[in-house]
């Protein structure tokens, strides 16, 4: 399963851990999953970075090592 960290493109996504809104521009952690709305297509389940750090810390740290974007709170995760 692929993972990514990127800024939210809109404020429509919600965190799958805490169910809270992910604001536009906020960095978010995504885990690839089947898209329930498009047969055979893949999408992402999004999490706040701090929520992902609590629930999936090893995967998040591996993804942080792989990405090339600046993550200001990297040391806190």
Backbone as JSON Lines, residues from 0, in Angstrom:
{"i":0,"aa":"X","n":[0.84,-1.17,0.0],"ca":[0.0,0.0,0.0],"c":[0.9,1.24,0.0]}
{"i":1,"aa":"X","n":[0.6,2.19,-0.86],"ca":[1.38,3.42,-0.97],"c":[0.91,4.45,0.05]}
{"i":2,"aa":"X","n":[1.83,5.29,0.46],"ca":[1.53,6.36,1.42],"c":[2.09,7.66,0.89]}
{"i":3,"aa":"X","n":[1.5,8.77,1.32],"ca":[1.97,10.09,0.88],"c":[1.71,11.12,1.97]}
{"i":4,"aa":"X","n":[2.44,12.22,1.88],"ca":[2.19,13.39,2.72],"c":[2.14,14.57,1.77]}
{"i":5,"aa":"X","n":[1.07,15.36,1.87],"ca":[0.9,16.5,0.98],"c":[0.0,17.54,1.64]}
{"i":6,"aa":"X","n":[0.05,18.79,1.17],"ca":[-0.88,19.8,1.67],"c":[-2.29,19.5,1.15]}
{"i":7,"aa":"X","n":[-3.28,19.69,1.98],"ca":[-4.67,19.48,1.56],"c":[-5.04,20.48,0.48]}
{"i":8,"aa":"X","n":[-5.64,20.0,-0.6],"ca":[-6.02,20.87,-1.72],"c":[-7.29,21.66,-1.45]}
{"i":9,"aa":"X","n":[-8.1,21.17,-0.51],"ca":[-9.33,21.85,-0.13],"c":[-9.59,21.53,1.34]}
{"i":10,"aa":"X","n":[-10.71,21.96,1.85],"ca":[-11.08,21.66,3.25],"c":[-12.15,20.59,3.32]}
{"i":11,"aa":"X","n":[-12.29,19.79,2.26],"ca":[-13.36,18.79,2.23],"c":[-12.98,17.49,2.93]}
{"i":12,"aa":"X","n":[-11.7,17.17,3.03],"ca":[-11.29,15.89,3.61],"c":[-11.43,15.91,5.13]}
{"i":13,"aa":"X","n":[-11.72,14.73,5.68],"ca":[-11.74,14.6,7.13],"c":[-10.77,13.5,7.53]}
{"i":14,"aa":"X","n":[-10.23,13.64,8.72],"ca":[-9.27,12.68,9.26],"c":[-9.99,11.37,9.58]}
{"i":15,"aa":"X","n":[-9.46,10.27,9.11],"ca":[-10.08,8.97,9.37],"c":[-9.79,8.47,10.78]}
{"i":16,"aa":"X","n":[-8.91,9.15,11.51],"ca":[-8.62,8.77,12.89],"c":[-9.53,9.52,13.86]}
{"i":17,"aa":"X","n":[-9.51,10.87,13.8],"ca":[-10.27,11.67,14.77],"c":[-11.58,12.21,14.21]}
{"i":18,"aa":"X","n":[-11.81,12.03,12.91],"ca":[-13.02,12.49,12.21],"c":[-13.1,14.01,12.06]}
{"i":19,"aa":"X","n":[-12.05,14.75,12.47],"ca":[-12.03,16.2,12.34],"c":[-11.68,16.63,10.92]}
{"i":20,"aa":"X","n":[-12.01,17.87,10.58],"ca":[-11.71,18.44,9.26],"c":[-10.2,18.62,9.09]}
{"i":21,"aa":"X","n":[-9.74,18.43,7.87],"ca":[-8.36,18.74,7.5],"c":[-8.45,20.02,6.67]}
{"i":22,"aa":"X","n":[-7.91,21.1,7.2],"ca":[-8.04,22.41,6.56],"c":[-7.17,22.52,5.31]}
{"i":23,"aa":"X","n":[-7.6,23.36,4.39],"ca":[-6.87,23.59,3.15],"c":[-5.45,24.06,3.47]}
{"i":24,"aa":"X","n":[-4.46,23.46,2.83],"ca":[-3.06,23.82,3.04],"c":[-2.38,23.07,4.16]}
{"i":25,"aa":"X","n":[-3.16,22.44,5.04],"ca":[-2.59,21.68,6.16],"c":[-1.97,20.39,5.63]}
{"i":26,"aa":"X","n":[-0.78,20.05,6.12],"ca":[-0.16,18.79,5.69],"c":[-0.98,17.62,6.21]}
{"i":27,"aa":"X","n":[-1.15,16.62,5.36],"ca":[-1.94,15.44,5.72],"c":[-1.22,14.18,5.25]}
{"i":28,"aa":"X","n":[-1.48,13.09,5.95],"ca":[-0.9,11.78,5.64],"c":[-1.98,10.95,4.96]}
{"i":29,"aa":"X","n":[-1.65,10.37,3.82],"ca":[-2.61,9.55,3.09],"c":[-2.14,8.13,2.91]}
{"i":30,"aa":"X","n":[-3.05,7.19,3.1],"ca":[-2.75,5.79,2.82],"c":[-3.67,5.35,1.69]}
{"i":31,"aa":"X","n":[-3.06,4.77,0.67],"ca":[-3.81,4.36,-0.52],"c":[-4.81,3.26,-0.17]}
{"i":32,"aa":"X","n":[-6.01,3.37,-0.74],"ca":[-7.07,2.4,-0.48],"c":[-8.03,2.4,-1.67]}
{"i":33,"aa":"X","n":[-8.78,1.33,-1.86],"ca":[-9.76,1.3,-2.95],"c":[-10.78,2.43,-2.79]}
{"i":34,"aa":"X","n":[-11.1,3.09,-3.9],"ca":[-12.08,4.17,-3.9],"c":[-13.48,3.56,-3.95]}
{"i":35,"aa":"X","n":[-14.3,3.79,-2.91],"ca":[-15.64,3.17,-2.89],"c":[-16.6,3.75,-3.93]}
{"i":36,"aa":"X","n":[-16.25,4.88,-4.52],"ca":[-17.13,5.53,-5.48],"c":[-16.78,5.21,-6.93]}
{"i":37,"aa":"X","n":[-15.6,4.66,-7.17],"ca":[-15.16,4.36,-8.54],"c":[-14.59,2.95,-8.57]}
{"i":38,"aa":"X","n":[-15.3,2.04,-9.17],"ca":[-14.92,0.64,-9.21],"c":[-13.52,0.46,-9.82]}
{"i":39,"aa":"X","n":[-12.64,-0.19,-9.08],"ca":[-11.3,-0.48,-9.57],"c":[-10.3,0.66,-9.42]}
{"i":40,"aa":"X","n":[-10.74,1.83,-9.0],"ca":[-9.85,2.98,-8.83],"c":[-9.34,3.03,-7.39]}
{"i":41,"aa":"X","n":[-8.18,3.65,-7.21],"ca":[-7.61,3.81,-5.88],"c":[-7.76,5.27,-5.44]}
{"i":42,"aa":"X","n":[-7.86,5.47,-4.16],"ca":[-7.92,6.8,-3.57],"c":[-7.08,6.8,-2.3]}
{"i":43,"aa":"X","n":[-7.26,7.79,-1.45],"ca":[-6.5,7.88,-0.2],"c":[-7.43,8.05,0.98]}
{"i":44,"aa":"X","n":[-7.06,7.45,2.1],"ca":[-7.69,7.73,3.4],"c":[-6.76,8.72,4.07]}
{"i":45,"aa":"X","n":[-7.27,9.9,4.41],"ca":[-6.44,10.98,4.93],"c":[-6.49,11.05,6.44]}
{"i":46,"aa":"X","n":[-5.36,11.46,7.02],"ca":[-5.21,11.63,8.47],"c":[-4.43,12.91,8.74]}
{"i":47,"aa":"X","n":[-4.74,13.6,9.86],"ca":[-3.85,14.66,10.33],"c":[-2.49,14.02,10.61]}
{"i":48,"aa":"X","n":[-1.41,14.76,10.46],"ca":[-0.09,14.18,10.74],"c":[0.02,13.7,12.19]}
{"i":49,"aa":"X","n":[-0.5,14.49,13.14],"ca":[-0.39,14.08,14.54],"c":[-1.24,12.86,14.85]}
{"i":50,"aa":"X","n":[-2.38,12.73,14.19],"ca":[-3.22,11.53,14.36],"c":[-2.52,10.31,13.78]}
{"i":51,"aa":"X","n":[-1.9,10.48,12.62],"ca":[-1.18,9.37,11.99],"c":[0.02,8.97,12.85]}
{"i":52,"aa":"X","n":[0.65,9.94,13.51],"ca":[1.8,9.63,14.37],"c":[1.38,8.74,15.54]}
{"i":53,"aa":"X","n":[0.17,8.93,16.04],"ca":[-0.32,8.1,17.14],"c":[-0.74,6.72,16.67]}
{"i":54,"aa":"X","n":[-1.38,6.66,15.5],"ca":[-1.97,5.4,15.03],"c":[-1.02,4.57,14.18]}
{"i":55,"aa":"X","n":[-0.2,5.21,13.35],"ca":[0.65,4.51,12.37],"c":[2.05,5.1,12.38]}
{"i":56,"aa":"X","n":[2.68,5.17,13.53],"ca":[3.94,5.9,13.67],"c":[5.06,5.36,12.78]}
{"i":57,"aa":"X","n":[5.24,4.05,12.68],"ca":[6.32,3.5,11.87],"c":[6.14,3.83,10.39]}
{"i":58,"aa":"X","n":[4.92,3.69,9.9],"ca":[4.64,3.98,8.49],"c":[4.82,5.47,8.22]}
{"i":59,"aa":"X","n":[4.36,6.32,9.14],"ca":[4.51,7.76,8.97],"c":[5.98,8.15,8.92]}
{"i":60,"aa":"X","n":[6.79,7.61,9.82],"ca":[8.22,7.94,9.84],"c":[8.91,7.49,8.57]}
{"i":61,"aa":"X","n":[8.56,6.32,8.06],"ca":[9.13,5.87,6.78],"c":[8.74,6.81,5.65]}
{"i":62,"aa":"X","n":[7.5,7.25,5.64],"ca":[7.02,8.16,4.6],"c":[7.7,9.52,4.71]}
{"i":63,"aa":"X","n":[7.91,10.01,5.94],"ca":[8.61,11.27,6.14],"c":[10.03,11.21,5.58]}
{"i":64,"aa":"X","n":[10.68,10.06,5.72],"ca":[12.04,9.89,5.18],"c":[12.06,9.91,3.66]}
{"i":65,"aa":"X","n":[10.96,9.5,3.02],"ca":[10.91,9.39,1.57],"c":[10.5,10.67,0.86]}
{"i":66,"aa":"X","n":[9.76,11.56,1.53],"ca":[9.23,12.75,0.86],"c":[10.28,13.85,0.79]}
{"i":67,"aa":"X","n":[10.03,14.79,-0.11],"ca":[10.97,15.89,-0.31],"c":[10.41,17.24,0.12]}
{"i":68,"aa":"X","n":[9.23,17.27,0.73],"ca":[8.66,18.54,1.15],"c":[9.05,18.83,2.59]}
{"i":69,"aa":"X","n":[9.02,20.1,2.96],"ca":[9.36,20.54,4.3],"c":[8.19,20.26,5.25]}
{"i":70,"aa":"X","n":[8.47,19.59,6.35],"ca":[7.45,19.3,7.37],"c":[7.89,19.99,8.66]}
{"i":71,"aa":"X","n":[7.32,21.17,8.96],"ca":[7.78,21.96,10.11],"c":[7.75,21.21,11.44]}
{"i":72,"aa":"X","n":[6.73,20.39,11.67],"ca":[6.62,19.7,12.97],"c":[7.21,18.29,12.94]}
{"i":73,"aa":"X","n":[8.12,18.02,12.01],"ca":[8.71,16.69,11.85],"c":[9.27,16.13,13.16]}
{"i":74,"aa":"X","n":[9.97,16.95,13.93],"ca":[10.6,16.49,15.17],"c":[9.57,16.11,16.24]}
{"i":75,"aa":"X","n":[8.39,16.73,16.19],"ca":[7.34,16.45,17.18],"c":[6.63,15.13,16.9]}
{"i":76,"aa":"X","n":[6.72,14.65,15.66],"ca":[6.0,13.43,15.3],"c":[6.82,12.24,15.72]}
